[in-house]
GROMACS .gro file of N, CA and C in nm:
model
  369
    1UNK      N    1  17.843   8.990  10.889
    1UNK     CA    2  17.752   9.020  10.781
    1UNK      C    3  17.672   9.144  10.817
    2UNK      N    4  17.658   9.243  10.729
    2UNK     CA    5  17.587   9.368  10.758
    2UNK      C    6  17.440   9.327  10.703
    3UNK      N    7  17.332   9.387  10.762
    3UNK     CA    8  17.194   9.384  10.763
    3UNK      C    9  17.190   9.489  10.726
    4UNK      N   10  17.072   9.551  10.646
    4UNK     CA   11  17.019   9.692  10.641
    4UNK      C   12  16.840   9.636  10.624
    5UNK      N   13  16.746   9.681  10.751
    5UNK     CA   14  16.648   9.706  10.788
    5UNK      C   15  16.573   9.793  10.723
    6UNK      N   16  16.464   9.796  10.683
    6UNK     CA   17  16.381   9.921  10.688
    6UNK      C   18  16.255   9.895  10.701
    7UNK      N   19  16.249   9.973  10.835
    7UNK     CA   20  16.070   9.996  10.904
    7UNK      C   21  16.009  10.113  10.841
    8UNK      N   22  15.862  10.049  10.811
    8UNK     CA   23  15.791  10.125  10.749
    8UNK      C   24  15.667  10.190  10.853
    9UNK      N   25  15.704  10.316  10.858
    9UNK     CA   26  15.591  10.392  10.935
    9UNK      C   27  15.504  10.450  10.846
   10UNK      N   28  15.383  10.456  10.856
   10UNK     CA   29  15.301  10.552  10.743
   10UNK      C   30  15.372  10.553  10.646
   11UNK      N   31  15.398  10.643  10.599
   11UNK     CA   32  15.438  10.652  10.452
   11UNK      C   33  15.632  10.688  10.474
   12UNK      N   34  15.673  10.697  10.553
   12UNK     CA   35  15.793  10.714  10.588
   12UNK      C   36  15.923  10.554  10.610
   13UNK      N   37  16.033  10.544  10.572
   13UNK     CA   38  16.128  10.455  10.575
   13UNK      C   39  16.207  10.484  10.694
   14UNK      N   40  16.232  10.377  10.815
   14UNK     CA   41  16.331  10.419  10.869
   14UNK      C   42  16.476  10.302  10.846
   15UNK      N   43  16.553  10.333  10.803
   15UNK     CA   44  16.677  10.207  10.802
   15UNK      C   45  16.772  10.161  10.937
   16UNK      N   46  16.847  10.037  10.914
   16UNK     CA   47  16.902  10.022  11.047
   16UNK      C   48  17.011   9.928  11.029
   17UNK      N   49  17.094   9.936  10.975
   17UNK     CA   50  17.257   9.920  10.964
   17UNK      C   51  17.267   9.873  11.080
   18UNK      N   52  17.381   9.695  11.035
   18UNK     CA   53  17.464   9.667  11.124
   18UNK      C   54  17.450   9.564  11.146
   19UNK      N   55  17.537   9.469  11.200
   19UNK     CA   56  17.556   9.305  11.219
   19UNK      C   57  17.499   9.247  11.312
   20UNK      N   58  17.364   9.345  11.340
   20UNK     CA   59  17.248   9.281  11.450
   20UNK      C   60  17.119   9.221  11.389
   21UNK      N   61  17.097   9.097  11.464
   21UNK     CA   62  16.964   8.994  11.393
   21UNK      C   63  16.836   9.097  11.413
   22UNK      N   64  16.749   9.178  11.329
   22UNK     CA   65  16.659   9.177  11.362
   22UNK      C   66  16.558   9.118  11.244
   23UNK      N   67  16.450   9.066  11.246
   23UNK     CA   68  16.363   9.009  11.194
   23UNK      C   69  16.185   9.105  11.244
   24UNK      N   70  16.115   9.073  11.106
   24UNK     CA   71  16.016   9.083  11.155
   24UNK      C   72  15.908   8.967  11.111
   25UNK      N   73  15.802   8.935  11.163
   25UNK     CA   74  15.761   8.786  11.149
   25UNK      C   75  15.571   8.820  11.203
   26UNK      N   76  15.500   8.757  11.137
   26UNK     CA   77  15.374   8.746  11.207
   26UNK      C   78  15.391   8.621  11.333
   27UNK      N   79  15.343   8.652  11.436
   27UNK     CA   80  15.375   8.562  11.578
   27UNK      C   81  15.238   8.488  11.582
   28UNK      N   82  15.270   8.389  11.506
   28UNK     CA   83  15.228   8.277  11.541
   28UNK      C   84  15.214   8.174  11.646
   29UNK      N   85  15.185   8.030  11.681
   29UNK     CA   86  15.194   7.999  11.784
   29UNK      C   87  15.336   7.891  11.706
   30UNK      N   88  15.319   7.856  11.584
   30UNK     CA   89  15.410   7.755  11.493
   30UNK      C   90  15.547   7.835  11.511
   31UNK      N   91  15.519   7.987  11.462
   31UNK     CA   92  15.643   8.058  11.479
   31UNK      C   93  15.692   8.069  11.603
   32UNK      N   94  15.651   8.114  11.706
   32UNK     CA   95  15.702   8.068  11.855
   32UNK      C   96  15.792   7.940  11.820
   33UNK      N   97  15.748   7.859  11.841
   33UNK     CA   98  15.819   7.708  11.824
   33UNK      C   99  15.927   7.680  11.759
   34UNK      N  100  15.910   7.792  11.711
   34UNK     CA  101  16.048   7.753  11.595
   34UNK      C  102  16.162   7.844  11.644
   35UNK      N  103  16.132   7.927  11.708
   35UNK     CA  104  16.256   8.000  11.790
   35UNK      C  105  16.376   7.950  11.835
   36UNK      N  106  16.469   7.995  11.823
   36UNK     CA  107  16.573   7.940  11.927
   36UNK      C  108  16.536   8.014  12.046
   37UNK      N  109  16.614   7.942  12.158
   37UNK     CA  110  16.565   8.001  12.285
   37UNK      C  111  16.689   8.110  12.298
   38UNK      N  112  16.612   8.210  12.387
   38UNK     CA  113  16.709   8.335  12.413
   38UNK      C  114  16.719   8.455  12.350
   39UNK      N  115  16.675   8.403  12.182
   39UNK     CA  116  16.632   8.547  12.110
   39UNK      C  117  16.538   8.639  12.199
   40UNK      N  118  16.542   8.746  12.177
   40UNK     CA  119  16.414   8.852  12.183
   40UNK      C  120  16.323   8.876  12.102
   41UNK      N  121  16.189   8.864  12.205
   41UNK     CA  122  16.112   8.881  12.100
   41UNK      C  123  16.018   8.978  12.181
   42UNK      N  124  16.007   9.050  12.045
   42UNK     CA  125  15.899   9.195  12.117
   42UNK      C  126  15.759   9.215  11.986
   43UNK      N  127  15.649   9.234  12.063
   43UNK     CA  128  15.528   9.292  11.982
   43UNK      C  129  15.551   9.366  11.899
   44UNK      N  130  15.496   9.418  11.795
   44UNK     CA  131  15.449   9.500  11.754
   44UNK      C  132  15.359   9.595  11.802
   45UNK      N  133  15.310   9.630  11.872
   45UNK     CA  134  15.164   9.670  11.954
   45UNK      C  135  15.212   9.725  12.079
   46UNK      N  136  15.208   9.872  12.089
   46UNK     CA  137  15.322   9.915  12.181
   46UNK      C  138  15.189  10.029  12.296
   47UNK      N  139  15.201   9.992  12.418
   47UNK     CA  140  15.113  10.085  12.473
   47UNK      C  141  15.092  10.148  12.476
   48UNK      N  142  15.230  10.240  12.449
   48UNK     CA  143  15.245  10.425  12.433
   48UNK      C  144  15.429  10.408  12.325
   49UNK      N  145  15.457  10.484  12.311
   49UNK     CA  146  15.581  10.473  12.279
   49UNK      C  147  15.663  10.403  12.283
   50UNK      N  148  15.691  10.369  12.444
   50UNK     CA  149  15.792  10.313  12.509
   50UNK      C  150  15.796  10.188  12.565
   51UNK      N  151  15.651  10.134  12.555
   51UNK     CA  152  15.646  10.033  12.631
   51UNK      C  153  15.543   9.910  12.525
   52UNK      N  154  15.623   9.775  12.481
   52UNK     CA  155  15.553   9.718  12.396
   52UNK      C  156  15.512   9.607  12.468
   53UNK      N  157  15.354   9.561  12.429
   53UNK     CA  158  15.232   9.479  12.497
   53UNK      C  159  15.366   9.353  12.578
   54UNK      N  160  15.410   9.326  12.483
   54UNK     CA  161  15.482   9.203  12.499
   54UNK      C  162  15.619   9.165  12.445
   55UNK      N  163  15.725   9.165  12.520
   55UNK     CA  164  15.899   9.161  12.549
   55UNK      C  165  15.951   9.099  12.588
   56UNK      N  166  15.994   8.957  12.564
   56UNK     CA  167  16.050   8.870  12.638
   56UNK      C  168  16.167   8.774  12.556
   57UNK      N  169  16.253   8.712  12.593
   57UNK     CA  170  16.329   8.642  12.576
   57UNK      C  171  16.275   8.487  12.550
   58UNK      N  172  16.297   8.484  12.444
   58UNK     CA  173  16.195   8.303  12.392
   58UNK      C  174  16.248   8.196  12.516
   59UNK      N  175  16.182   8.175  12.544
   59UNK     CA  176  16.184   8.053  12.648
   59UNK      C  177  16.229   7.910  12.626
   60UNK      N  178  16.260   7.859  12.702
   60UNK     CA  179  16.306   7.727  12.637
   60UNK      C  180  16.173   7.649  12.623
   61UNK      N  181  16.187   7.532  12.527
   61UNK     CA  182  16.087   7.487  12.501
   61UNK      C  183  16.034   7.425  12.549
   62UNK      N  184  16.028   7.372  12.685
   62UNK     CA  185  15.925   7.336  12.800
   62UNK      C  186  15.828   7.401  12.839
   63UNK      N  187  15.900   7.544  12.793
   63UNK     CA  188  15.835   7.637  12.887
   63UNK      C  189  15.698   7.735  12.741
   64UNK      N  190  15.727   7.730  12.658
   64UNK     CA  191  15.670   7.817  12.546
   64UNK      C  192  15.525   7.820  12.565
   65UNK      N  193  15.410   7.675  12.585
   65UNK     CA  194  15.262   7.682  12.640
   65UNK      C  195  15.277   7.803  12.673
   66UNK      N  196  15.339   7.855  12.836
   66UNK     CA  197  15.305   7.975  12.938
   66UNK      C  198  15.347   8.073  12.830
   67UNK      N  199  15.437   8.072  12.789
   67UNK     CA  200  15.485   8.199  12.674
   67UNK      C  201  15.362   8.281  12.577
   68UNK      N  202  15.339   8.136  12.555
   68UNK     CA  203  15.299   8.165  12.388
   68UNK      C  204  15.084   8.210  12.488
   69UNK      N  205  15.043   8.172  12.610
   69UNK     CA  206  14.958   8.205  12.663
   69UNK      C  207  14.928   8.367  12.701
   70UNK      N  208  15.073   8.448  12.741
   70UNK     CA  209  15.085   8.521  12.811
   70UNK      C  210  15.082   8.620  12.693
   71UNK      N  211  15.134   8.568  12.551
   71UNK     CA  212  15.130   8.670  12.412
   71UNK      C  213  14.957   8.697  12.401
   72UNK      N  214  14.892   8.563  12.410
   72UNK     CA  215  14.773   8.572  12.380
   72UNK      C  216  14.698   8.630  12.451
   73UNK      N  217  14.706   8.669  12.588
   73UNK     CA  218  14.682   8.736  12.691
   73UNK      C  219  14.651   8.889  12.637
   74UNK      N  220  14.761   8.939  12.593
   74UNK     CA  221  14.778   9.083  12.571
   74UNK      C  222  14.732   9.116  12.424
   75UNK      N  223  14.674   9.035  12.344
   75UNK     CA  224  14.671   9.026  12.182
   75UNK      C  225  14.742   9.058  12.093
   76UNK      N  226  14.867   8.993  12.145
   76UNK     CA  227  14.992   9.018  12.045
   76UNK      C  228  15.012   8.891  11.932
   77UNK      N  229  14.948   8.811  11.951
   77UNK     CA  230  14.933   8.670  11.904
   77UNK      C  231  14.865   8.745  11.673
   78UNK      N  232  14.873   8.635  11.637
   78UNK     CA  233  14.885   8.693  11.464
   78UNK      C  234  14.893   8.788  11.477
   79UNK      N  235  14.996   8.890  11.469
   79UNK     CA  236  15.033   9.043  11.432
   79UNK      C  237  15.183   9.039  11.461
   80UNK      N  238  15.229   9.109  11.372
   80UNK     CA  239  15.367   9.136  11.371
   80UNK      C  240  15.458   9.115  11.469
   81UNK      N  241  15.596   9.103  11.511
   81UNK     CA  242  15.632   9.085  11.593
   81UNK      C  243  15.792   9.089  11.548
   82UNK      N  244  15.877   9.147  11.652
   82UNK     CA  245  16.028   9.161  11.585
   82UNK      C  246  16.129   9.094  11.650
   83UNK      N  247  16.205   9.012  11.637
   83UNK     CA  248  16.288   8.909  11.679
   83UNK      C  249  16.432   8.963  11.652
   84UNK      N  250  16.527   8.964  11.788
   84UNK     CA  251  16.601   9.070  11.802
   84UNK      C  252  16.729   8.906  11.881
   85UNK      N  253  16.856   8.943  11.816
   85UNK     CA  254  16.947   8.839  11.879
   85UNK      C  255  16.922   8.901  12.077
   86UNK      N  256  16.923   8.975  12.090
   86UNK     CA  257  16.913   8.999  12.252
   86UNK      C  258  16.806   9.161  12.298
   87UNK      N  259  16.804   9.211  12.434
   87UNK     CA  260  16.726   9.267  12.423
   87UNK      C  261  16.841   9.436  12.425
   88UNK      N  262  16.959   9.388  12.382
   88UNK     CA  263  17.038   9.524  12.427
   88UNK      C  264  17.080   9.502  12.236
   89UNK      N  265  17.034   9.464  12.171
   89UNK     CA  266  16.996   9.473  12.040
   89UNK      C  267  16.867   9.548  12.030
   90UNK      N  268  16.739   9.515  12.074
   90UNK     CA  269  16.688   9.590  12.056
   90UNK      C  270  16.653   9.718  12.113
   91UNK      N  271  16.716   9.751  12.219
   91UNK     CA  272  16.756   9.879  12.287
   91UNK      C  273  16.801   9.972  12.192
   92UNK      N  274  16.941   9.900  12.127
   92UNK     CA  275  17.016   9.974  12.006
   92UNK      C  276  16.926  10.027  11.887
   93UNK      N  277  16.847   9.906  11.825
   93UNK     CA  278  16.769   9.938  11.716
   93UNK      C  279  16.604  10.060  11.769
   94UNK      N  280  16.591  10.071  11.875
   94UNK     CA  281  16.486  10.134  11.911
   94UNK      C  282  16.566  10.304  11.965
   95UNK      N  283  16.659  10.270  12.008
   95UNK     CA  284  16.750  10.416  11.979
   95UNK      C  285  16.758  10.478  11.857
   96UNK      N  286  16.835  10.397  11.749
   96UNK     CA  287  16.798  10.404  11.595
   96UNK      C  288  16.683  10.490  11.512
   97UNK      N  289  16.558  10.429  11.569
   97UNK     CA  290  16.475  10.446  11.535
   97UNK      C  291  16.395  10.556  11.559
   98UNK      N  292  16.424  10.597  11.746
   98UNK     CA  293  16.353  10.732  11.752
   98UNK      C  294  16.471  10.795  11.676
   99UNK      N  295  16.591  10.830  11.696
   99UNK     CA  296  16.640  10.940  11.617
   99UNK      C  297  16.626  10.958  11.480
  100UNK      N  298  16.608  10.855  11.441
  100UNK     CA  299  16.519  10.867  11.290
  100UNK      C  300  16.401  10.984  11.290
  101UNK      N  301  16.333  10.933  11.372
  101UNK     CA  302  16.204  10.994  11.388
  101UNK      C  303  16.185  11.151  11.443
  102UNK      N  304  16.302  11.170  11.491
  102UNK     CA  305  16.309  11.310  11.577
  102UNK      C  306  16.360  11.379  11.419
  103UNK      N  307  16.485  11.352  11.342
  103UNK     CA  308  16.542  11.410  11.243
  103UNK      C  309  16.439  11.420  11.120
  104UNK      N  310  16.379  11.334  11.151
  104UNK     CA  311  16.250  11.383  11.003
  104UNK      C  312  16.138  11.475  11.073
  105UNK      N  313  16.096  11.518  11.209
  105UNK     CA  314  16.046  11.573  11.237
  105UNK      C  315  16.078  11.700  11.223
  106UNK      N  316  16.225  11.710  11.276
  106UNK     CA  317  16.273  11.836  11.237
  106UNK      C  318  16.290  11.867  11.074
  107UNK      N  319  16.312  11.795  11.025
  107UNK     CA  320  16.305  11.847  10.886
  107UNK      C  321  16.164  11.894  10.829
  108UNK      N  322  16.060  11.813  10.918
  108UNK     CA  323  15.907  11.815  10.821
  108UNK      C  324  15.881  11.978  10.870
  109UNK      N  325  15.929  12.026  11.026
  109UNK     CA  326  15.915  12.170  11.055
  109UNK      C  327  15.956  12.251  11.013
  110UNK      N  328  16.095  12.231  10.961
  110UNK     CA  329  16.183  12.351  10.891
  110UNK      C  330  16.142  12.362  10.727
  111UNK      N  331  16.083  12.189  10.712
  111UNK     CA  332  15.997  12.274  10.514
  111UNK      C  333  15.875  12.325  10.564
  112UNK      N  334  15.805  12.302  10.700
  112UNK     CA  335  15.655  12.356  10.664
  112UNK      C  336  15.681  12.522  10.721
  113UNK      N  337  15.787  12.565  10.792
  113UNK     CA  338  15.844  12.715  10.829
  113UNK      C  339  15.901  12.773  10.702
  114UNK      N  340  15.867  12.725  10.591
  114UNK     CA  341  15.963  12.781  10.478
  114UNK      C  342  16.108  12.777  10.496
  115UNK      N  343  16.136  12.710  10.590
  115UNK     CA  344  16.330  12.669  10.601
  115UNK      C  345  16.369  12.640  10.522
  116UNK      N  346  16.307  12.510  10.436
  116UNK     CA  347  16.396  12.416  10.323
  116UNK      C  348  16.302  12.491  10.216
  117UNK      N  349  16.410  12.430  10.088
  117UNK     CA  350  16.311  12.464   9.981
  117UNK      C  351  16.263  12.356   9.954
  118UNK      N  352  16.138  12.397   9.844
  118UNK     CA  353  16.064  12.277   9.805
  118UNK      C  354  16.114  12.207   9.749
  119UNK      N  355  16.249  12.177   9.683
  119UNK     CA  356  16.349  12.041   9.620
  119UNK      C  357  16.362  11.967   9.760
  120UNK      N  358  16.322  12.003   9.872
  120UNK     CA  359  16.431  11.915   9.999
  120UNK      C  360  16.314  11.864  10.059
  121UNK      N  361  16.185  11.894   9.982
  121UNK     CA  362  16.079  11.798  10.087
  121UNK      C  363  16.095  11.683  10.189
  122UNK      N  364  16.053  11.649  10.250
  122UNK     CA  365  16.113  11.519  10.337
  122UNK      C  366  15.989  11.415  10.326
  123UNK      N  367  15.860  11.468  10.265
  123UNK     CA  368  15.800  11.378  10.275
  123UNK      C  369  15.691  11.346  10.114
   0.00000   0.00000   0.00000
């Protein structure tokens, strides 16, 4: 089954094709619980670019208390959160995503250099 994604940055769409689970979800402590174990699950709330508050593989459910403590730790707890079948899924989709981000950059430089014309705005 094909998925098509789209993350919303500011005012910009990025899409993301392809037969990988990603989800996005407010992270709850109910939603935790309801996980299967082994998904990925990553914050929303990213330190710098590259590195998000909180990344881990859902735990089995013995273990979720320490889990769901260690979210709350970092204040990733009610706020968004993206649930990924593994974490080399979301490797893929975060590849995706900067090159999204690099190709509209370059475009937003080449209309504000007078490159493009004003029919090709990008934003």
């Amino acid at each position: 089954m094909e998925v098509e994604v789209v993350v919303v940055v500011g005012n910009d769409n990025y899409k993301y094709k392809g037969d990988d689970m990603h989800e996005r979800h407010k992270l709850t402590r109910k939603y935790l619980m309801s996980l299967t174990e082994g998904l990925y699950l990553v914050s929303n709330l990213w330190h710098n670019s590259t590195q998000p508050y909180f990344a881990e593989n859902v735990a089995p459910i013995n273990l979720r208390e320490k889990q769901w403590d260690r979210i709350k730790n970092v204040n990733a707890d009610q706020r968004l959160c993206n649930v990924f079948k593994s974490k080399k899924e979301h490797t893929k989709w975060r590849e995706q995503f900067n090159n999204n981000i690099k190709e509209d950059n370059i475009r937003r430089m080449m209309y504000d250099n007078g490159r493009l014309p004003p029919s090709t705005r990008p934003f």
